[in-house]
Backbone as a ProteinNet text record, in pm:
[ID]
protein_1_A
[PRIMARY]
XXXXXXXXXXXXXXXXXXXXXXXXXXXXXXXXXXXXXXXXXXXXXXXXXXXXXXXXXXXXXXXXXXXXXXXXXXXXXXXXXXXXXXXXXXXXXXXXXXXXXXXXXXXXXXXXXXXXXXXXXXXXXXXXXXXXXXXXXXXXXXXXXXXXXXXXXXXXXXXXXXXXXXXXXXXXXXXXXXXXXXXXXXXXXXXXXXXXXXXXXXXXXXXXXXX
[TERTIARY]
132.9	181.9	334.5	419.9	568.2	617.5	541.9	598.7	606.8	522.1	423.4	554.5	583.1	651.9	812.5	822	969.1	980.2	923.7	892.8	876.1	833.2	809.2	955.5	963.5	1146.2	1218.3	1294.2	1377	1351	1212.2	1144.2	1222.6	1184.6	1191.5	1378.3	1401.2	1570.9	1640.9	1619.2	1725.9	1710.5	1591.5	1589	1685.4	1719.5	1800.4	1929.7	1969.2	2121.5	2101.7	2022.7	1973.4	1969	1943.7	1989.3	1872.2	1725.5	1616.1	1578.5	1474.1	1434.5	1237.1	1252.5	1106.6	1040.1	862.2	805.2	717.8	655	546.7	452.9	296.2	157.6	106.5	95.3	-6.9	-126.8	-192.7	-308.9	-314	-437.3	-480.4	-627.3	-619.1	-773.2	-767.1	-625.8	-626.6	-656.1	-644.6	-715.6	-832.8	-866.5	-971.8	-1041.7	-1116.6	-1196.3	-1300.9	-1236.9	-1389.3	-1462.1	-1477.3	-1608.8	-1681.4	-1642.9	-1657.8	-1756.6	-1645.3	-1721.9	-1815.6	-1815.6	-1962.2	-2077.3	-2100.3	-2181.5	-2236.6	-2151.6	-2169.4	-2242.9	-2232.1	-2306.1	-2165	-2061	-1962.4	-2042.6	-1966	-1969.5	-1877.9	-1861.6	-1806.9	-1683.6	-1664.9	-1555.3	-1483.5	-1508.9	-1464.2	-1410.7	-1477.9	-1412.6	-1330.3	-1291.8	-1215	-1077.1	-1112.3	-1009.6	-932.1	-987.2	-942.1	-882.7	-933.6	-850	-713.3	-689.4	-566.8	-492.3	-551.5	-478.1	-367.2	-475.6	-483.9	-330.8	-315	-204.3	-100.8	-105.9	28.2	79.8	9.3	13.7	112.1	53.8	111.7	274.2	253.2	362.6	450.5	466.6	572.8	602.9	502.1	533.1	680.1	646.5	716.6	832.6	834.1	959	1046	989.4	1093	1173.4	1085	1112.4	1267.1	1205.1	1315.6	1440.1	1448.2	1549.7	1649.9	1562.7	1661.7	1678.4	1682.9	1750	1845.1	1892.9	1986.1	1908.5	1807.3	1732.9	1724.3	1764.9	1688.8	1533	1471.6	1325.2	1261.4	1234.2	1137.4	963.4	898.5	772.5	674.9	622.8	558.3	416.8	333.1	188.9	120.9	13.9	-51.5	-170.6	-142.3	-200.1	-76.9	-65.5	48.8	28.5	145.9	179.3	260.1	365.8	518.3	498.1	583.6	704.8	717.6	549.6	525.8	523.3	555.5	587.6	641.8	714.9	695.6	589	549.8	424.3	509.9	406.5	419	450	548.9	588.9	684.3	611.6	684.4	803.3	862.8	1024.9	1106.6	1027.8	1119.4	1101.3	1015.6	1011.7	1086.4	1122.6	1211.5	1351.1	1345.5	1525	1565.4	1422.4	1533.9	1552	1425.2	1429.8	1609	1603.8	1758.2	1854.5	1831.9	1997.9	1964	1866.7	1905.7	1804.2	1695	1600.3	1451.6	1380.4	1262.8	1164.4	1096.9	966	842.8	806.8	656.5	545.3	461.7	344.4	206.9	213.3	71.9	-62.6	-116.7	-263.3	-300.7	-320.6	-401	-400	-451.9	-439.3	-489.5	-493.8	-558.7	-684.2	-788.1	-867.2	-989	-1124.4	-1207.1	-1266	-1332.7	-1399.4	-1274.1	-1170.9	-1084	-996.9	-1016.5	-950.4	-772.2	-714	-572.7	-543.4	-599.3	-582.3	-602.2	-663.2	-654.5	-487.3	-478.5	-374.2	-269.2	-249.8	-161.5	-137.2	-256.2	-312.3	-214	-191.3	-181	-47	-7.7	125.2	218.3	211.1	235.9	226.9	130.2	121.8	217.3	225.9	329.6	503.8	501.9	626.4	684.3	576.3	552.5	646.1	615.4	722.6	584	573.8	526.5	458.3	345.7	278.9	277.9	301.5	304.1	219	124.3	22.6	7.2	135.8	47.8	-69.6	-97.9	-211.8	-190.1	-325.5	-327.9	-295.6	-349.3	-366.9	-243.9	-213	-106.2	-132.7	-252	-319.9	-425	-486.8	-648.4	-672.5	-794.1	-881.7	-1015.8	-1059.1	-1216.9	-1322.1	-1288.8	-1394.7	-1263.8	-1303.5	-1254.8	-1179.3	-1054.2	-986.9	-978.9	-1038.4	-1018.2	-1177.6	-1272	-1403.4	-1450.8	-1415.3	-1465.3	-1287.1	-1302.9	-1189.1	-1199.6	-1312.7	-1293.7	-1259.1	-1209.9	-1153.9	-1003.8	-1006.5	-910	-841	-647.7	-566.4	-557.3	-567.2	-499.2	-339.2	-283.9	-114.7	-96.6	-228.4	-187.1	-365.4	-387.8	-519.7	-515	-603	-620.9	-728	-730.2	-763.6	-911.5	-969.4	-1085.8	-1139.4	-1081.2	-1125.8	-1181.7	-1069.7	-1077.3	-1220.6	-1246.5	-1391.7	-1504.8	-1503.7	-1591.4	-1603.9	-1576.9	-1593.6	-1590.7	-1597.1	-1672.2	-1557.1	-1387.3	-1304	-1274.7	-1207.5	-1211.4	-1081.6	-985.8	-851.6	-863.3	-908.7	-895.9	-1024.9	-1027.2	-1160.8	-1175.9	-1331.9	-1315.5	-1246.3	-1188	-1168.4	-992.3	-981.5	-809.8	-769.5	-838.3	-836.1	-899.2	-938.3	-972.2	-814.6	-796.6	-692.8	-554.4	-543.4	-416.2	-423.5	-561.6	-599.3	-581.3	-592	-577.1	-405.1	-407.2	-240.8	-144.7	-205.2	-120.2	-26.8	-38.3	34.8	-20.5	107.8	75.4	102.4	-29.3	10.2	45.8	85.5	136.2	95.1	0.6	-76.5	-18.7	20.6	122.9	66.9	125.2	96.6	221.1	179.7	321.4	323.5	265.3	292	373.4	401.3	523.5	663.8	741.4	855.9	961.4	987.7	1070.8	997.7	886.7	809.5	819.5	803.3	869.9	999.8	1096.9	1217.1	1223.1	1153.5	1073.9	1052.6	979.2	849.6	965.9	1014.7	1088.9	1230.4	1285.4	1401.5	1297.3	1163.7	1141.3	1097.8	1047.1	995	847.4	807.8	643.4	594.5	548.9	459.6	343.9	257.2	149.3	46.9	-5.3	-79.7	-116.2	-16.6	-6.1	-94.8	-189.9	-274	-243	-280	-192.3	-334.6	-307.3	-405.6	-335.5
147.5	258.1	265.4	269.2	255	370.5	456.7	644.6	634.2	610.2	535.7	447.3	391.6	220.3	271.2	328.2	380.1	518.8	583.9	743.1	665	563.6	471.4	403.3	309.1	290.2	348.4	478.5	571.8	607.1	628.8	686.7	562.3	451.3	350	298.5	256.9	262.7	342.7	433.1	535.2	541.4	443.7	411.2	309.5	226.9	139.6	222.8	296.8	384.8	432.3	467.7	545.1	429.6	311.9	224.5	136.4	191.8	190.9	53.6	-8.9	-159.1	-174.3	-161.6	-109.4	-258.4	-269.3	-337.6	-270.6	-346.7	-276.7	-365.5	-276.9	-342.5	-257	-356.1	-259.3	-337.3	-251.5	-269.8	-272.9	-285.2	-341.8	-269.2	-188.4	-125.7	-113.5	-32.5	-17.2	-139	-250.2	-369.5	-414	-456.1	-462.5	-470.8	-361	-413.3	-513.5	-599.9	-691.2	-653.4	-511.8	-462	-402.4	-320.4	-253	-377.7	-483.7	-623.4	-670.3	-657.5	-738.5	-684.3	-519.7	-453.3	-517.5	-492.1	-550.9	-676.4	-802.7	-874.1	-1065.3	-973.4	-1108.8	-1123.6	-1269.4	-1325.1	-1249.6	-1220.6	-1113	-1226.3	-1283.5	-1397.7	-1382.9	-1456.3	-1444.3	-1361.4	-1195.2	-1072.7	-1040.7	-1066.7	-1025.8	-1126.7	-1214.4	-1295.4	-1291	-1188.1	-1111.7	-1011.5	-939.9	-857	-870.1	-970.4	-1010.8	-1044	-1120	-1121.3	-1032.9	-902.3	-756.1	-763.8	-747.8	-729.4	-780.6	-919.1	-988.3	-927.2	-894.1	-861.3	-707.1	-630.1	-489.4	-487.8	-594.9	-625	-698.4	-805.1	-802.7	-689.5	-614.2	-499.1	-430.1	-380.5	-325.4	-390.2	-529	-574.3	-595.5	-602.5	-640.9	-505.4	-389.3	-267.5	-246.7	-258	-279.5	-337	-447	-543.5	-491.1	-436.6	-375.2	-277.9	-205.9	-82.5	-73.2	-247.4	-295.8	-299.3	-290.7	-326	-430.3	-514.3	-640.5	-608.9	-667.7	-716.2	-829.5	-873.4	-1002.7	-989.6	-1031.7	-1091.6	-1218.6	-1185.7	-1318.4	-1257.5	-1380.4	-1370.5	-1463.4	-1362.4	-1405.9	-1568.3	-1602.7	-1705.9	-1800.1	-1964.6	-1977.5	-2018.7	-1948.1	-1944.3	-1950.7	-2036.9	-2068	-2106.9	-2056	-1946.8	-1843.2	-1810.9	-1654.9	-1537.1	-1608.9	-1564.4	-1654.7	-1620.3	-1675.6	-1675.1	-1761.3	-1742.3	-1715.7	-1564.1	-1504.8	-1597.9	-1545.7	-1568.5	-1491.8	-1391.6	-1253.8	-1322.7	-1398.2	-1452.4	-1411.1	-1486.1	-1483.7	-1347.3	-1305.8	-1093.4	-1029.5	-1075.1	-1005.4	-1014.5	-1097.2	-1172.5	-1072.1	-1118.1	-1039.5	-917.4	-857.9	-678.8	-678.6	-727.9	-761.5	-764	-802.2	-845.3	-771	-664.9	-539.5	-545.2	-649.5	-644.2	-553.7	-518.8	-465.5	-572.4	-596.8	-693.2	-594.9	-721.1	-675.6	-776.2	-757.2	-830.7	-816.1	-906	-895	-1015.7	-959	-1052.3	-1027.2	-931.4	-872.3	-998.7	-997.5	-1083	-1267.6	-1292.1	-1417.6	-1395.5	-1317.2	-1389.8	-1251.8	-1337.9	-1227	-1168.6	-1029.8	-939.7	-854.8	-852.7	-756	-687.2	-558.8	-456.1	-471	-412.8	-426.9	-306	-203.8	-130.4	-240.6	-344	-411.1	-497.3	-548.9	-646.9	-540.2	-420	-341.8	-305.4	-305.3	-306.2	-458.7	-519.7	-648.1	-715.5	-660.5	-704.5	-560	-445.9	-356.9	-370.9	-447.9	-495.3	-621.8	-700.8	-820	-800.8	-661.1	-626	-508.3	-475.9	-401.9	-294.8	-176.2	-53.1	38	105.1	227.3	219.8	274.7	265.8	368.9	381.2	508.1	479.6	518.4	526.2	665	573.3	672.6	721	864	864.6	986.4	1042.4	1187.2	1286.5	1259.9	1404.9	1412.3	1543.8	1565.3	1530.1	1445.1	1450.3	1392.8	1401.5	1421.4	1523.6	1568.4	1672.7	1604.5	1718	1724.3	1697.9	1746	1651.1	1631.8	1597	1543.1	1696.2	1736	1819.9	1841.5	1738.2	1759.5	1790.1	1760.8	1830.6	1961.7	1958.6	2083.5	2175.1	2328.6	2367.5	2423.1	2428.2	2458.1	2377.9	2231.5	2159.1	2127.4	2131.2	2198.3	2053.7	2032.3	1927	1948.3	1805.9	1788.4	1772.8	1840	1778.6	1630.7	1596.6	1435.4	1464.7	1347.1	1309.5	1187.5	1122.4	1026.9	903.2	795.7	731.6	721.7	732.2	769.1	890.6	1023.9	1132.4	1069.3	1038	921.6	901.4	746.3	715.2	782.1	883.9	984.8	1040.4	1095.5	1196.7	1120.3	1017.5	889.5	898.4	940.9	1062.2	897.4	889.2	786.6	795.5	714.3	745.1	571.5	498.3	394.4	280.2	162.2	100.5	69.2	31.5	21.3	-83.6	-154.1	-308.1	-259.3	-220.4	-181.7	-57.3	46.2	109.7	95.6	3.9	-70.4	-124.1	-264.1	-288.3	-213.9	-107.1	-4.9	42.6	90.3	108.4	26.2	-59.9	-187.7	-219	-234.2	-280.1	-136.2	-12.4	105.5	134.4	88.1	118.9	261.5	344.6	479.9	487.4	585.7	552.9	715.4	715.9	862.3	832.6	950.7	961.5	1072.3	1031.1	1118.3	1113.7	1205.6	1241.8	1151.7	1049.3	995.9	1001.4	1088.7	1097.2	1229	1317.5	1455.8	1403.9	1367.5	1307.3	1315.8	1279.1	1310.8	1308.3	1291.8	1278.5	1145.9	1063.9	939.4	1003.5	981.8	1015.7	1114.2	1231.9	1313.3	1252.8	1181.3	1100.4	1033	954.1	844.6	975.7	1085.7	1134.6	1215.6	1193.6	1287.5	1389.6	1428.5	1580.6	1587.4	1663.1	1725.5	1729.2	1585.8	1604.4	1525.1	1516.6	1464.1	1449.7	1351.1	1310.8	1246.1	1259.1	1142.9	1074.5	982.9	901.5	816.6	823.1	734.8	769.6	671.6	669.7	791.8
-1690.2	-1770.8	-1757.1	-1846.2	-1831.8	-1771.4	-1800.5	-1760.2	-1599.9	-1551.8	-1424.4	-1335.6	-1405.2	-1384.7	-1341.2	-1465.6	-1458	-1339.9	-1309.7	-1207.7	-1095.4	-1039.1	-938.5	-902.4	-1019	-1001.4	-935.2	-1002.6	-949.8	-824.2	-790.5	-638.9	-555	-585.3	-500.3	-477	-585.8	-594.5	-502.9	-510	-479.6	-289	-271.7	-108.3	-72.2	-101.3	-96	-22.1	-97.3	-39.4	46.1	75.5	231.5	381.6	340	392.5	447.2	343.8	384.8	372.4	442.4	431.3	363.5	259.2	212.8	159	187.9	134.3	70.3	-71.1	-115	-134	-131.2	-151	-296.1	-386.5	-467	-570.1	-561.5	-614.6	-731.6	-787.5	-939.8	-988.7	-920.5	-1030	-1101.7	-1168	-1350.3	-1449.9	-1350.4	-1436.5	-1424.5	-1281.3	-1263.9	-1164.2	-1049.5	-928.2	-912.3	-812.6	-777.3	-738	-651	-590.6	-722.5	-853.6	-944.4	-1062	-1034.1	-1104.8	-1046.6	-927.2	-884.2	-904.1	-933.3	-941.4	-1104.7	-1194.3	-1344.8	-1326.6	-1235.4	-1268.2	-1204.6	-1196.1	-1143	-1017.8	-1019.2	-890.6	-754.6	-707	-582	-555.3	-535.2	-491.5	-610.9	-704.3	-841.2	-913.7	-898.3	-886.6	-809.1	-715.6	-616.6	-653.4	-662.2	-700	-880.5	-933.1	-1022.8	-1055.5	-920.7	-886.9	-768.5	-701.4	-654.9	-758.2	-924.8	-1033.4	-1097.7	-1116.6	-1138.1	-1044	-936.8	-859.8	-853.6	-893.8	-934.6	-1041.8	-1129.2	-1301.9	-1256	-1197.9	-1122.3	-1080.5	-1001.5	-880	-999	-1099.4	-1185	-1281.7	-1320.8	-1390.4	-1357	-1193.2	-1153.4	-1089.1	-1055.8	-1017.8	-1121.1	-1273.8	-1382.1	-1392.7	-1381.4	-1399.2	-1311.2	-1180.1	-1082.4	-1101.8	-1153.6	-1182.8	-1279.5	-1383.3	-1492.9	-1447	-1396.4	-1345.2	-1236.3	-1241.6	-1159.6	-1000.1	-963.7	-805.4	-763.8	-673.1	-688.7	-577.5	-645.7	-561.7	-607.3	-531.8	-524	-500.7	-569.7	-542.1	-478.6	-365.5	-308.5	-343.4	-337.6	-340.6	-236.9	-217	-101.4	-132.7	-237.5	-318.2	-343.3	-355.8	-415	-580.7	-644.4	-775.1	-797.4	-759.4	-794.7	-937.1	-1029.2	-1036	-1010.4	-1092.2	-1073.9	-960.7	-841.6	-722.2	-562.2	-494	-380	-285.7	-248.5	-161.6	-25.9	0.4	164.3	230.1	334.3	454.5	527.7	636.6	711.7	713.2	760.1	779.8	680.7	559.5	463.4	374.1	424.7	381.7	436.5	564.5	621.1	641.9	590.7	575.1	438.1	327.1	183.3	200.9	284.8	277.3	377.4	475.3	549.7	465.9	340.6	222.1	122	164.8	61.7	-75.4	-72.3	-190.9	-153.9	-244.9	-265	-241.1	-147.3	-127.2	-196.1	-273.1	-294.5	-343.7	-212.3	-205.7	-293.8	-383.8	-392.6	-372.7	-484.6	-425.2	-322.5	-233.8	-138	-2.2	63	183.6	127.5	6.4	-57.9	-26.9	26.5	51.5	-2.7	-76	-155.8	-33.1	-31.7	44.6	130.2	106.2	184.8	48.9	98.4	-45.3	8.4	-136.3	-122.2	12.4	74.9	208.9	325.3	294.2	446.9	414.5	343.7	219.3	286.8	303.7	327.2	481.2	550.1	681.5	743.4	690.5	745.1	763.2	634.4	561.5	686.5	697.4	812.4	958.9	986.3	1076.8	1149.4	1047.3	1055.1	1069.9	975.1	971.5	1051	1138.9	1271.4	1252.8	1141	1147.4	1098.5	1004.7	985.4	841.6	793.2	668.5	558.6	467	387.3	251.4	291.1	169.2	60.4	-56.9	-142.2	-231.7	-217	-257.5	-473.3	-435.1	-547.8	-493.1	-357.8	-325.3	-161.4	-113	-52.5	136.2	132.3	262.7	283.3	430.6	450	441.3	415	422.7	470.9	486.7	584.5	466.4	348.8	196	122	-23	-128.7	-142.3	-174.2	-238.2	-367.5	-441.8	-577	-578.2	-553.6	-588.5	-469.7	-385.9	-311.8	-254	-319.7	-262	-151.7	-121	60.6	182.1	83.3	216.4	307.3	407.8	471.7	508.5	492.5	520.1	684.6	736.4	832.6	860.8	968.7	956.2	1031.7	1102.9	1151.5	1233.4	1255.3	1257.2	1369.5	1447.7	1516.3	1416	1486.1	1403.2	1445.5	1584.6	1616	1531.3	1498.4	1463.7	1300.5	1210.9	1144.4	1071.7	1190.2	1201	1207.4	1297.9	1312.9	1250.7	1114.9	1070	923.4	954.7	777.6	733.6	713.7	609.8	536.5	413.9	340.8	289.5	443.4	419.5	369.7	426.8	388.4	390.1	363.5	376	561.1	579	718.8	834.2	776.6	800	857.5	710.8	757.6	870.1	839.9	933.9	1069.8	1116.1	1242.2	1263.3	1186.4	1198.9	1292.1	1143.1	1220	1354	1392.8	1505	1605.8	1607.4	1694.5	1768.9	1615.4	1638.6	1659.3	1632.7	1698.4	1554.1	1471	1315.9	1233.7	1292.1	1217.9	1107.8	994.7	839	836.5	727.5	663.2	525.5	500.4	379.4	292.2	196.9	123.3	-56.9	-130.1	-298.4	-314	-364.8	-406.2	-604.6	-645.8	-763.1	-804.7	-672.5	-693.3	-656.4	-790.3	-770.5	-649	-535.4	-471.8	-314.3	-303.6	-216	-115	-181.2	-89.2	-23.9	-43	-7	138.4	104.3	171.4	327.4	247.8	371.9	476.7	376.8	481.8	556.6	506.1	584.9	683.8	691.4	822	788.1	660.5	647.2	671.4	711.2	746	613.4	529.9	458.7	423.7	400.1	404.3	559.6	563.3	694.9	771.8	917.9	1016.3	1055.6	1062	1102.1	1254.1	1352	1462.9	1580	1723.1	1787.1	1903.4
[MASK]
+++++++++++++++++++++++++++++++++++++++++++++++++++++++++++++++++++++++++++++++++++++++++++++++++++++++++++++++++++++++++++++++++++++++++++++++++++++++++++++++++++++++++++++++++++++++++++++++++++++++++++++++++++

């Protein structure tokens, strides 16, 4: 969606001056899930690997977006597809985010049966700083906020509590992961303009996830 594309831009741009070193993961449902396809009747591999498609397709959307609005960022994929991307390698992610570009990964970890949250789980992990997942909504809560209004936000959460309590901050794979490796996420509305920004100077918003 360009409205989408461009409101994302500006969010993201305007980190750069701050002196910020940002990577991004994003996903592709608006095109197409492999878990969603396999149910229809795909092959589960095959779907999945359609949807790492889905994500490249995403991830240039928004890097062209980027570019013209004077940003530089680059795209690697976790698949190789030269031109259409550099294929991953933490080194060389971390060198460009170092000279001032926008990394953004897609195609999920290459590999079918892991959702773009582990793809994000992983890619955070490697680059061993901090996770910010945006979401719709301004948090966890104890149910769905958009279907039950009696459910109540957490201001930061453990990642055991997490588990226990089923909450569906993320799939189970990745959130093991974070757990493991000690990678605190911050679950944030990143569709209320100005919110990123927010997040990264330190303000109390959304919801800390950590062990």
């Amino acid at each position: 969606d360009p409205e989408t594309v461009g409101t994302s831009c500006k969010e993201i741009g305007g980190l750069l001056d701050m002196g910020v070193e940002l990577a991004l993961v994003i996903g592709g449902g608006n095109i197409f899930r492999g878990l969603s396809g396999a149910s229809k009747g795909f092959d589960r591999v095959k779907g999945d690997q359609m949807g790492m498609l889905a994500t490249v397709i995403n991830s240039l959307a928004l890097s062209s977006a980027l570019v013209a609005a004077g940003v530089k960022a680059r795209v690697f994929t976790a698949v190789r597809m030269e031109p259409i991307g550099e294929f991953y390698s933490k080194w060389k992610a971390i060198e460009h985010m170092e000279n001032g570009e926008i990394v953004i990964m897609s195609a999920g970890t290459g590999n079918p049966f892991f959702t773009t949250d582990t793809g994000s789980s992983l890619r955070g992990i490697e680059i061993e700083d901090v996770m910010l997942k945006g979401t719709r909504v301004d948090g966890i809560y104890t149910a769905d906020p958009e279907k039950d209004p009696t459910a109540i936000k957490f201001h930061d959460i453990t990642y055991d509590e997490v588990l226990k309590r089923g909450l569906k901050v993320m799939d189970l794979t990745a959130t093991c992961m974070c757990k493991e490796n000690n990678l605190p996420i911050v679950v944030f509305d990143m569709d209320t303009v100005g919110n990123l920004k927010k997040v990264i100077s330190g303000e109390e918003i959304g919801t800390i996830v950590h062990n």
